[in-house]
Structure formats: C-alpha cells, structure tokens
Coordinates of C-alpha atoms and ligand atoms in Angstrom, one line a residue:
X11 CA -59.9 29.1 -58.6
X12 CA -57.6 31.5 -60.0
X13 CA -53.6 31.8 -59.8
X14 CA -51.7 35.0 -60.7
X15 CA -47.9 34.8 -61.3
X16 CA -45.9 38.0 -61.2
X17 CA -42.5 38.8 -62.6
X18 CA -40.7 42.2 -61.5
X19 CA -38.3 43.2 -63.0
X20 CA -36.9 46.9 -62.5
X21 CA -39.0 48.9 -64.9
X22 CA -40.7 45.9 -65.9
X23 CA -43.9 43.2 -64.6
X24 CA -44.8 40.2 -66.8
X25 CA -48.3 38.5 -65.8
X26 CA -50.1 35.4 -66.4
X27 CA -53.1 34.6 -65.1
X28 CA -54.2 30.9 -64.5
X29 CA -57.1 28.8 -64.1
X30 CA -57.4 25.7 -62.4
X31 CA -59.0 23.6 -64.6
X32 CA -58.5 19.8 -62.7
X33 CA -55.9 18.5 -59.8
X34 CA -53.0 20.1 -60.9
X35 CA -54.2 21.2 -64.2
X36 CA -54.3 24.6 -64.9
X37 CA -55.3 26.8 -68.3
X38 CA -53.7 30.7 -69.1
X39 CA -56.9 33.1 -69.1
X40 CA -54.6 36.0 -69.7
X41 CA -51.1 37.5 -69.5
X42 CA -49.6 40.6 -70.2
X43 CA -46.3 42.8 -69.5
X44 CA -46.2 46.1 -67.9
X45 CA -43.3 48.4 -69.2
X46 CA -41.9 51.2 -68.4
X47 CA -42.1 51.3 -64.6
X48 CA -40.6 54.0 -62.4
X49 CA -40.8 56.9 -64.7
X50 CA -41.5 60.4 -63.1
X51 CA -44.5 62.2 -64.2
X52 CA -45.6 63.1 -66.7
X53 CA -43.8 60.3 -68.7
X54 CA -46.1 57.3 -69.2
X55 CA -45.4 53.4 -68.9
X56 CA -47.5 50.9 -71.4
X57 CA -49.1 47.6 -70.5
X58 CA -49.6 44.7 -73.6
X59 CA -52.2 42.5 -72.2
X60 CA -54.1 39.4 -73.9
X61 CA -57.0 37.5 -73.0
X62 CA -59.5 35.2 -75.1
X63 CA -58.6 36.5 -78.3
X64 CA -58.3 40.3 -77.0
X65 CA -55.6 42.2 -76.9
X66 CA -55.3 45.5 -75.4
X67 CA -52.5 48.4 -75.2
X68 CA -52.7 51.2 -73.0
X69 CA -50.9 54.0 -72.0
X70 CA -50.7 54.7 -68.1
X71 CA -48.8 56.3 -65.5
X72 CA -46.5 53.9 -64.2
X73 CA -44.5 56.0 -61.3
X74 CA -44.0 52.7 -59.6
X75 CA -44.8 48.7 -59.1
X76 CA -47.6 49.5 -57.2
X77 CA -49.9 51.1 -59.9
X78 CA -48.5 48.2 -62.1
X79 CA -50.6 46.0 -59.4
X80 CA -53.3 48.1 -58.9
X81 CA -53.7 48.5 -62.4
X82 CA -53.8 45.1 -63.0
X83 CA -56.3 44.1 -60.4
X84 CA -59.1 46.9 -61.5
X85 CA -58.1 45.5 -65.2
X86 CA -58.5 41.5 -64.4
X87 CA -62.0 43.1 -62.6
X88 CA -63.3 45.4 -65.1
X89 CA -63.3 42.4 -68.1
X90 CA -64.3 39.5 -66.0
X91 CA -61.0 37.9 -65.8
X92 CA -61.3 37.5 -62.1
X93 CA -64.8 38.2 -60.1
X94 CA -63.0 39.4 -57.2
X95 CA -59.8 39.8 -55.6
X96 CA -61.4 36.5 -53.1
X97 CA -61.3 34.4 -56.3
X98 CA -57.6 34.4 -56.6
X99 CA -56.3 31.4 -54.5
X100 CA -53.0 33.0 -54.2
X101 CA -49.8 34.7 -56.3
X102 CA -46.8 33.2 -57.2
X103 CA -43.6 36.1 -57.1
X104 CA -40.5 35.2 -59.4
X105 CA -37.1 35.6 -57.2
X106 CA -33.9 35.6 -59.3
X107 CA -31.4 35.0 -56.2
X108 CA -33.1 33.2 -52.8
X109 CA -29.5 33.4 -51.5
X110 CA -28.4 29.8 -49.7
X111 CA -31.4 30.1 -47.1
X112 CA -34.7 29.7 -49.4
X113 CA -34.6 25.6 -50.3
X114 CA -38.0 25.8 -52.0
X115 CA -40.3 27.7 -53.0
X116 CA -41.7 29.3 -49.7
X117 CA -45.3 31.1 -48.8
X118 CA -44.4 34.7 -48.1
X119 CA -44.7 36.1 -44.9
X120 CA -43.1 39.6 -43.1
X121 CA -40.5 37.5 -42.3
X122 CA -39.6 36.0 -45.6
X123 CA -39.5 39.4 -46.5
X124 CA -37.3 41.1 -44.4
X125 CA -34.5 38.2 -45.3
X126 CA -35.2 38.8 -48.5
X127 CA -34.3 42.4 -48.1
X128 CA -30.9 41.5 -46.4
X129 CA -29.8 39.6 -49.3
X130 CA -30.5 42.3 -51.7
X131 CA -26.8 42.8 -52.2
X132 CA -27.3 39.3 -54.5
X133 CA -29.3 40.3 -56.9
X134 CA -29.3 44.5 -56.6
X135 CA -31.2 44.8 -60.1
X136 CA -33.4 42.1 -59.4
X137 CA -34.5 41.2 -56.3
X138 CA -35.6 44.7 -55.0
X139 CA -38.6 44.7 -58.0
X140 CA -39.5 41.3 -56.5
X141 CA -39.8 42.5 -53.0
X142 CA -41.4 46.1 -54.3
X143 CA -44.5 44.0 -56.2
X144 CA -44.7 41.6 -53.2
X145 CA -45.2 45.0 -50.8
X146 CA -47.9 46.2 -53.5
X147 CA -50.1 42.8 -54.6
X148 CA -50.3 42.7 -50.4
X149 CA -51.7 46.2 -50.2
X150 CA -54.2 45.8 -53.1
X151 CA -54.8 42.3 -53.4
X152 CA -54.5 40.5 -50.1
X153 CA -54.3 36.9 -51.1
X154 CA -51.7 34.8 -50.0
X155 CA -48.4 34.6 -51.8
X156 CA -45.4 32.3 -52.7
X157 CA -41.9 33.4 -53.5
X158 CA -40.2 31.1 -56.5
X159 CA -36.5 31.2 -56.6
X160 CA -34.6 31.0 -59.5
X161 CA -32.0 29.2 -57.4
X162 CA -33.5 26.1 -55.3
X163 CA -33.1 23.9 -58.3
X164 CA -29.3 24.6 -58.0
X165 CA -29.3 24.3 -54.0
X166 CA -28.0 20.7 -54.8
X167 CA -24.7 21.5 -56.6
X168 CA -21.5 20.3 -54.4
X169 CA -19.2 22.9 -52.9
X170 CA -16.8 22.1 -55.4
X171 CA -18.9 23.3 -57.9
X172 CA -20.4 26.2 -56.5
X173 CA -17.5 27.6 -54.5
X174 CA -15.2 29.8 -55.9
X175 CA -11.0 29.4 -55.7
X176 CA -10.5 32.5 -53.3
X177 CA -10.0 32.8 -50.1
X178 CA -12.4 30.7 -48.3
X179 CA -13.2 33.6 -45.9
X180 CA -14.8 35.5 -48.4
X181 CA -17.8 32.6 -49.0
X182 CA -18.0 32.3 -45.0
X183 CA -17.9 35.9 -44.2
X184 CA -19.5 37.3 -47.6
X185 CA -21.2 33.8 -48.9
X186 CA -19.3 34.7 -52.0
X187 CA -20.3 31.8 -54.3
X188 CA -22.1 30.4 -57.3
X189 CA -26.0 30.7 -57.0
X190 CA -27.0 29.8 -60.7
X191 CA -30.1 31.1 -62.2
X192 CA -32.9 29.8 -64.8
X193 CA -33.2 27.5 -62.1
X194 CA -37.5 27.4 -62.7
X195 CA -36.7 26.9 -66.1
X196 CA -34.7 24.2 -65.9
X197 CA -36.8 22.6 -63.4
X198 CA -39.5 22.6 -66.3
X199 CA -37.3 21.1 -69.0
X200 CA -36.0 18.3 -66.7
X201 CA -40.0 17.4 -65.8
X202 CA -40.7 18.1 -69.4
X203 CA -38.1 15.4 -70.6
X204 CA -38.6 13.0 -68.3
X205 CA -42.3 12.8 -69.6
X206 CA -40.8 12.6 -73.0
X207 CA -38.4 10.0 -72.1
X208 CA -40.9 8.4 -70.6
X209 CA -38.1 8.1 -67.3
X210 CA -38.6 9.1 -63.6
X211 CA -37.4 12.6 -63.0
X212 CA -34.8 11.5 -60.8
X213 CA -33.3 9.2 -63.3
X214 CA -32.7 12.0 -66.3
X215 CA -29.3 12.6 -67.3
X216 CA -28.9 15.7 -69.4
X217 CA -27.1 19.5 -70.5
X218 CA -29.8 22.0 -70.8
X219 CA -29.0 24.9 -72.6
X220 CA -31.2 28.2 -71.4
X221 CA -30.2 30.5 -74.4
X222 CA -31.7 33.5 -74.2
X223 CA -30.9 37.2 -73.6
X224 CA -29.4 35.9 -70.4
X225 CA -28.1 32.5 -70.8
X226 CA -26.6 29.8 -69.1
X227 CA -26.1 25.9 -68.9
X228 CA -26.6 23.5 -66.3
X229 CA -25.7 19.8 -65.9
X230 CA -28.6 17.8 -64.8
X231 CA -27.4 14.7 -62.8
X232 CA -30.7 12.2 -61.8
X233 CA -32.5 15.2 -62.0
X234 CA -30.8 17.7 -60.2
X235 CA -28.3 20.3 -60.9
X236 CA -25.0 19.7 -60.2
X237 CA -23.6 22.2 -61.9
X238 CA -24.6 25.0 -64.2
X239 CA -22.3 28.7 -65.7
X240 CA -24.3 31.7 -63.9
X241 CA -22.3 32.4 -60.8
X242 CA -22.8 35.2 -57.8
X243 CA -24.1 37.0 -60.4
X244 CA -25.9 36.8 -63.7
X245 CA -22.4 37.9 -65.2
X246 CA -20.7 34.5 -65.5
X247 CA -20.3 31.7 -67.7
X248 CA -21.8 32.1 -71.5
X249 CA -21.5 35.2 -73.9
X250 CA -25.2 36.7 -73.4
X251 CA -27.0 39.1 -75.3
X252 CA -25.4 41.5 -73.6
X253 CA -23.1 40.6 -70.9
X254 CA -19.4 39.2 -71.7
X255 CA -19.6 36.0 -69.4
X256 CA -16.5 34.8 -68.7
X257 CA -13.2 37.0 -68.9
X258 CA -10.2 37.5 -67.0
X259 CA -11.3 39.2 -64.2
X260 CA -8.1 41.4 -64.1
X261 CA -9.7 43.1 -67.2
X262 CA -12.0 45.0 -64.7
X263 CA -8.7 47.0 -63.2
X264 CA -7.2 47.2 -66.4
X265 CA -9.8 48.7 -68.4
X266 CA -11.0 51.1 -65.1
X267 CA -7.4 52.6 -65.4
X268 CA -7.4 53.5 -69.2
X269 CA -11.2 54.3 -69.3
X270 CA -10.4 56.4 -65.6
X271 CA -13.8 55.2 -64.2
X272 CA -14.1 53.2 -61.2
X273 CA -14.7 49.0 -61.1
X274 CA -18.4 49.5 -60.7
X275 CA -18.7 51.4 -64.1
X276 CA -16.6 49.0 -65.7
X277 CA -18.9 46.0 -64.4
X278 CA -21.8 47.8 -65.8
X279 CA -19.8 47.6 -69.0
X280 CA -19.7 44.2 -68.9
X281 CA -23.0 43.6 -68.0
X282 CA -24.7 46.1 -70.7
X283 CA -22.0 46.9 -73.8
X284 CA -20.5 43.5 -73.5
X285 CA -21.7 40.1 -75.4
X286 CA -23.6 39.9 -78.7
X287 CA -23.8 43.4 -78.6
X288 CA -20.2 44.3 -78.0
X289 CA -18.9 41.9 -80.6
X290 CA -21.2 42.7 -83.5
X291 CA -21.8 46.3 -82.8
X292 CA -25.6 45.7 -84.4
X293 CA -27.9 44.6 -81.8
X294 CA -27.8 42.2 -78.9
X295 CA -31.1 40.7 -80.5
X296 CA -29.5 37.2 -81.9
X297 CA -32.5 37.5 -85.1
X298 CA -30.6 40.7 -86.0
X299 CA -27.4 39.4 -86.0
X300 CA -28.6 36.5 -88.0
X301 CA -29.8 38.6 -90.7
X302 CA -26.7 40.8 -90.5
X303 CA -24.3 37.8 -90.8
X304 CA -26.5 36.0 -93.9
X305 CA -25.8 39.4 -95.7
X306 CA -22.3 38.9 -95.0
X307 CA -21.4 41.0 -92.3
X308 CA -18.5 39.6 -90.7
X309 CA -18.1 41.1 -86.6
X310 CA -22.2 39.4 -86.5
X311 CA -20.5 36.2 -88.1
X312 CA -17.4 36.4 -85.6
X313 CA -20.5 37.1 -83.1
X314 CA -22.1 33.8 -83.6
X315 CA -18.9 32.0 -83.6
X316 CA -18.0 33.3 -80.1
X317 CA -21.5 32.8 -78.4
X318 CA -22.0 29.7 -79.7
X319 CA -18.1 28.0 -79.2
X320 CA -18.6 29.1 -75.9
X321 CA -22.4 26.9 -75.3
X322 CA -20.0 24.0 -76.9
X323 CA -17.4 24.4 -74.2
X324 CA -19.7 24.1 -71.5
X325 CA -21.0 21.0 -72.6
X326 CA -18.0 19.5 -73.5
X327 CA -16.7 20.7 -69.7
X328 CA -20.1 19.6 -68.1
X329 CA -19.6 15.8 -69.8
X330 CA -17.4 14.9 -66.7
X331 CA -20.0 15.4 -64.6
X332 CA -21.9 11.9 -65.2
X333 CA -20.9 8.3 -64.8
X334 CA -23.3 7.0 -67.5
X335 CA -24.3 8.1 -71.0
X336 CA -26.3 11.3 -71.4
X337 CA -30.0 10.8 -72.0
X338 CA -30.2 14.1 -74.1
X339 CA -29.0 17.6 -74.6
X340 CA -31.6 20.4 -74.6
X341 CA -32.1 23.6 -75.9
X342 CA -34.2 26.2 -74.4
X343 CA -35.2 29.7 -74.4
X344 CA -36.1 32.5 -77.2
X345 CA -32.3 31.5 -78.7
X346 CA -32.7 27.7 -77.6
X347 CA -36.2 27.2 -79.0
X348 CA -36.1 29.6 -82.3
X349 CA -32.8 29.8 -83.8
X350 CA -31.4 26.5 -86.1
X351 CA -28.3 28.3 -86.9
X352 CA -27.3 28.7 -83.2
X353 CA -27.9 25.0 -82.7
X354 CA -26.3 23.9 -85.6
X355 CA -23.1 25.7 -84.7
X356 CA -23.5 24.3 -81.1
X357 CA -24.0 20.9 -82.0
X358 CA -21.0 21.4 -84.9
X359 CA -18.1 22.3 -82.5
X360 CA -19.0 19.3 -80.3
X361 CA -17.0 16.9 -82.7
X362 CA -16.0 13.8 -80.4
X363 CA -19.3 14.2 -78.8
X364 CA -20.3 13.2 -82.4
X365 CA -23.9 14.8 -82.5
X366 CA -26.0 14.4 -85.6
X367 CA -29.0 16.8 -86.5
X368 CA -31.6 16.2 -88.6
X369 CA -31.4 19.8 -90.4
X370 CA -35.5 19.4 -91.9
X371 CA -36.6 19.4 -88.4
X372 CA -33.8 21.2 -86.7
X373 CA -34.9 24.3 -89.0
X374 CA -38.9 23.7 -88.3
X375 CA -39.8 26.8 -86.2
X376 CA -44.0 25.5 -86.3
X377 CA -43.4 23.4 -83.2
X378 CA -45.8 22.4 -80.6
X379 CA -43.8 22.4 -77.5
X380 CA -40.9 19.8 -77.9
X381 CA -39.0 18.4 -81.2
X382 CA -35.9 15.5 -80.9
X383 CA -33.6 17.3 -83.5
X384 CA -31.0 15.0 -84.2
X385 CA -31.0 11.8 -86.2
X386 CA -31.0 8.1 -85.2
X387 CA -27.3 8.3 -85.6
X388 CA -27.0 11.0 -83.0
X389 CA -24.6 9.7 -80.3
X390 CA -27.0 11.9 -78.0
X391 CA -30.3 13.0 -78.7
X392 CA -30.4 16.1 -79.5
X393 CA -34.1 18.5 -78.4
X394 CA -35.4 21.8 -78.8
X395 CA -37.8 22.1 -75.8
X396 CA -40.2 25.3 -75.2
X397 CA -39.8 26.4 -71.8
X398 CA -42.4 27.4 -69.5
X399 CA -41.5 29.1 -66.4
X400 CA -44.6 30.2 -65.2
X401 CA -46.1 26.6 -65.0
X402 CA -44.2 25.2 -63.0
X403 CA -44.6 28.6 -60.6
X404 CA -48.5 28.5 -60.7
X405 CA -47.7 24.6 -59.8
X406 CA -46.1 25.9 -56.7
X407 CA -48.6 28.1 -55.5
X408 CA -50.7 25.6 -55.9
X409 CA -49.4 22.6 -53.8
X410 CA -48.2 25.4 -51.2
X411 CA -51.6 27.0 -50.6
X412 CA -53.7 23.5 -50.7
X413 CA -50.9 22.5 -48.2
X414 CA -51.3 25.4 -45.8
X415 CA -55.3 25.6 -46.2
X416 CA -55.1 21.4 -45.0
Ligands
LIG26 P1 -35.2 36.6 -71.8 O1 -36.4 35.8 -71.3 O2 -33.9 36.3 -71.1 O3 -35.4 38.1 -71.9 P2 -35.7 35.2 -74.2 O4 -35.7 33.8 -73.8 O5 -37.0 35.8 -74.6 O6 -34.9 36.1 -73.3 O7 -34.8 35.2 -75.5 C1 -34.5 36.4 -76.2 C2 -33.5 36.0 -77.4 O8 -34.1 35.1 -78.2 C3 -33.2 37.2 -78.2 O9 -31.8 37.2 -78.5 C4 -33.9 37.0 -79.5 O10 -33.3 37.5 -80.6 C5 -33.9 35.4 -79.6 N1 -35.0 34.9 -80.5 C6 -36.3 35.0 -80.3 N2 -36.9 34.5 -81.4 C7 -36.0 34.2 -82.3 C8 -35.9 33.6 -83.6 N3 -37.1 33.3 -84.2 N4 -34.7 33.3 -84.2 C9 -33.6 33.7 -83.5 N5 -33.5 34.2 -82.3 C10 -34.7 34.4 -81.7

C-alpha cells in the first residue's frame, strides 16, 4: 500500500510518496516539488522530482493545482511508482490554520470542505491552495483523503495563552486569537525526543525551536503545547526570514500615513520586506547572511543578533511555563538543524539558563537525524533534531483509513 502526502502552497506543491513497509512503518519511494503554479499561458511552471536514485526536471504548464495533480498521478504511473491510482490507500493534505473546530487530523469529506472554506479568512495565503489540491487529487485520483492541521497540536494551550488582551468580543464574535503553527512539526520532535529520552510522550518537558524561513517556538508541557509565538497569523512572535514578528502594532498606522498606502499594504510589508531581509538588506536566506557577516558586513551581523536575541527571549519567557526542570531544548528546521552560529548565539544570550555546548558537535552538519549538542555540564540539554513533517502526516492517514475501513 501506498500513501501520498500533499503540500499546497500558493504557487507551490511539495510531494512525498510513501510505502508501507510493516504496521506503522513506512519508506519514501519518491518526492518532489512542483513550482510555479498559477502562471497564465504561455509561462511555464517546473516540477524537481526524485525517486530511487533518479531525478528528473521538467518544464510544464502549470495554469493551476490541478495539472500539478494530474501531472503527478500520470508521472507516479508512467515510472512504476504506483501501479494504479487503486494502489494508493489514501492522501494526506497539509492545513496551516484548521481554525478552533478541527481537533485532529480528520478524513475529508464535502463537509469538511465547505468549513474549511469558511475559515479561509485564517489563513488567506494558505489555506485556499490546500482546499484547491484537495478539489483536484478528488477529481483525478479518487482515493480517500485526510486533512493535517498545523494547529491541533496547539488545540491544548489555555485561554490565557492563546487569547489576545482586546476586547473579548472580537475572539467571540471574530475568534480573534492565537492558532500557532509548525504544529506537525512539533508533534514529530516531541515523539522524536521522547524516544531519545527514552520517556513517555506525555511526560516530555521541553522549548522547541522551529527555525526556519517561518519560525516559531512552542513550550511543550507533558507533551503538549501550552504555548508557542505564531499567533492569528503567521506574523507573530520571532524575526523570520522575512516577516518582522513582533512590533508595536501602532507601527501599521504610522507607517500607512507616511508611506500613504493603506494597512493591508503595510501588513504585506511586514510579512515580505520585513525580518532577515529587512535588516540585512542581502537576502532573507540565513546561509547568505552568514557569509555576509563572516566577511564583516555589519547590518547581516546586526541581523543575526536580532533574530537570534529574539529565539532567546522566548525561551527565557516560555521557562515559566513548567513546574519542574526542562528535559531539553530543541532546535529544528533548515535554520534549527544546519546553522551552529544561530545556535551558538541562541544558547549564548540564555546566561542564567546556563547552557553549555559542545562546539565539535554543535558545528557537525553530517548528522543522522538527532545530535545532544551541549556538554555534560549543560544545565539543559541542549539537541539539534531533524524534523520530519511528512511522517507523522503519512502516520495519520494511515491510522485514519485502517480505522474507517474497520
Ligand atoms: P521553510 O520550510 O519554512 O521554507 P526551511 O525549514 O527549509 O524553511 O528553512 C529555510 C532556512 O534554513 C533558510 O533561511 C536557509 O538559509 C536555512 N538553512 C538551510 N540550510 C542551512 C545551512 N546549511 N546553514 C544555515 N542555514 C541554513
């Protein structure tokens, strides 16, 4: 049996294509990224695929998500990826916001659907690709399929964590509140330490850090999330690649009346000109503003210093959330995983917290999937963790399906 796990984005769908190869164990067979979606004719998208120890690049019309699927369905076919559409036991669909009603990760119906569509407002950039390759892998490959939220694994924060101070009406009326995201990827690291610790799940203690071009932090309490810096909107909390994070929000007003463009345009601002890129003027890429600052250019040093003071507030902040000792703090994600320098100056700030890496490994980038960072003296350990979303979504699909077909 096969599992196929989809990731819209707007002009973008990542794949990965799974085999189940025991109860619950599973092996990639290929995966891939379509780019470029939703360009008119006669511009062309690109799809990157690799399978076995192929890999292919082709040029294509991409006009919309649905020759993205298409596309992908006659490809899996043509090299013997898949024998038929019959053999895939089901699709697992990535969902960035699943709003306060999705719990879990739920089979997808016309229903599910159609509430999906009325939270739209949540996640505007997001959310519609999701829905737009759901409507297309149920045209051309009729199999059933599972929504995965990026925000059941922070369902279990308390309001006074995920509501906002404004007037209450607004989260009752609007459900303006903190939703979180990264949510599958935490729920990966959490599992992923608790093997490590050799601990139950529900016993783990531990910050998480998803650094990536979005990033965020989340305090993991027995397990679960009680609190983590993405709010409504992927905007909040950390300095991102490039989105600001945190500001004063009365900078929106005050920059729309000297730029004379309305609040929407100065949003977009923040969420596209802002962060890594706004500071260092280079590149939101942290590897490019790591080269630029070791030649010694000085708004990509301040540019460190910012994004990574601010991961060091969060934990420091996020401490107060546990009664006993933490088992660890993680780092995650393309920053998380590959960048020692970012860690370091993490881990540096953090003085009463009195973290101690061990520099020989903290620099090793030929890692399997998980390193302990810090030395013995560490008050905390200290990990660098590879994430793996797509796992734990192919892990969904799986106990869904075997569940429904009972
Ligand atoms: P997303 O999934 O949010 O698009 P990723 O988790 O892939 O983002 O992370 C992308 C970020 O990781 C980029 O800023 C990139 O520069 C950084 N990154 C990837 N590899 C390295 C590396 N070897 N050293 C430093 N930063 C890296």
């Amino acid at each position: 049996m096969k599992i196929l796990i989809v990731n819209a984005g707007s002009s973008s769908m990542k794949f990965q294509v799974y085999s189940q190869v025991g109860p619950s164990k599973f092996d990639v067979l290929a995966k891939g990224l379509y780019e470029r979606i939703g360009l008119p004719a006669p511009a062309l998208g690109r799809v990157v695929a690799s399978y076995g120890n192929k890999k292919i690049t082709t040029e294509l019309a991409l006009p919309s998500h649905s020759e993205a699927a298409t596309h992908l369905i006659n490809f899996l076919t043509a090299q013997k990826i898949i024998n038929n559409i019959a053999e895939i036991k089901g699709i697992g669909h990535r969902v960035v916001n699943g709003g306060e009603n999705f719990l879990a990760s739920t089979l997808i119906t016309d229903q599910v659907i159609a509430e999906l569509e009325s939270i739209f407002e949540l996640a505007p950039l997001h959310n519609p690709p999701a829905v737009k390759a759901m409507r297309a892998f149920k045209k051309y490959a009729p199999v059933p399929a599972v929504a995965v939220f990026d925000t059941t694994f922070h369902t279990t924060m308390p309001p006074a964590n995920y509501l906002y101070p404004l007037p209450i009406q607004w989260y009752r009326d609007y459900k303006v509140r903190r939703y979180g995201a990264h949510g599958t990827s935490y729920r990966y690291i959490v599992q992923r330490l608790a093997k490590i610790l050799n601990k139950p799940v529900e016993k783990v203690n531990t910050i998480v850090c998803h650094l990536g071009n979005g990033s965020s932090v989340c305090a993991i309490k027995n397990g679960k999330s009680v609190a983590t810096s993405m709010g409504l909107t992927p905007l909040e909390g950390l300095m991102m690649g490039t989105r600001s994070g945190d500001i004063d929000p009365a900078i929106v007003e005050f920059m729309s009346l000297k730029l004379n463009i309305d609040a929407a345009a100065v949003v977009k601002l923040l969420n596209k000109k802002s962060g890594l890129l706004g500071i260092s003027q280079i590149s939101p890429d942290a590897r490019e503003i790591e080269i630029a600052a070791s030649e010694g250019n000085k708004d990509a040093a301040l540019a460190i210093t910012m994004y990574t003071n601010r991961v060091s507030k969060y934990i420091s902040i996020y401490q107060n959330e546990f009664d006993e000792p933490l088992d660890a703090i993680v780092f995650t994600a393309g920053i998380g995983e590959n960048s020692a320098i970012f860690r370091t100056r993490v881990c540096q700030k953090l003085k009463t917290l009195q973290l101690k890496l061990n520099e020989t490994v903290n620099q090793d980038r030929k890692y399997d999937d998980y390193l302990l960072i810090s030395s013995e003296n560490s008050a905390v350990p200290v990990f660098k963790i590879r994430t793996n979303e797509e796992i734990i979504m192919c892990n969904d699909v799986d106990k869904i399906l075997t569940v429904t077909s009972a």
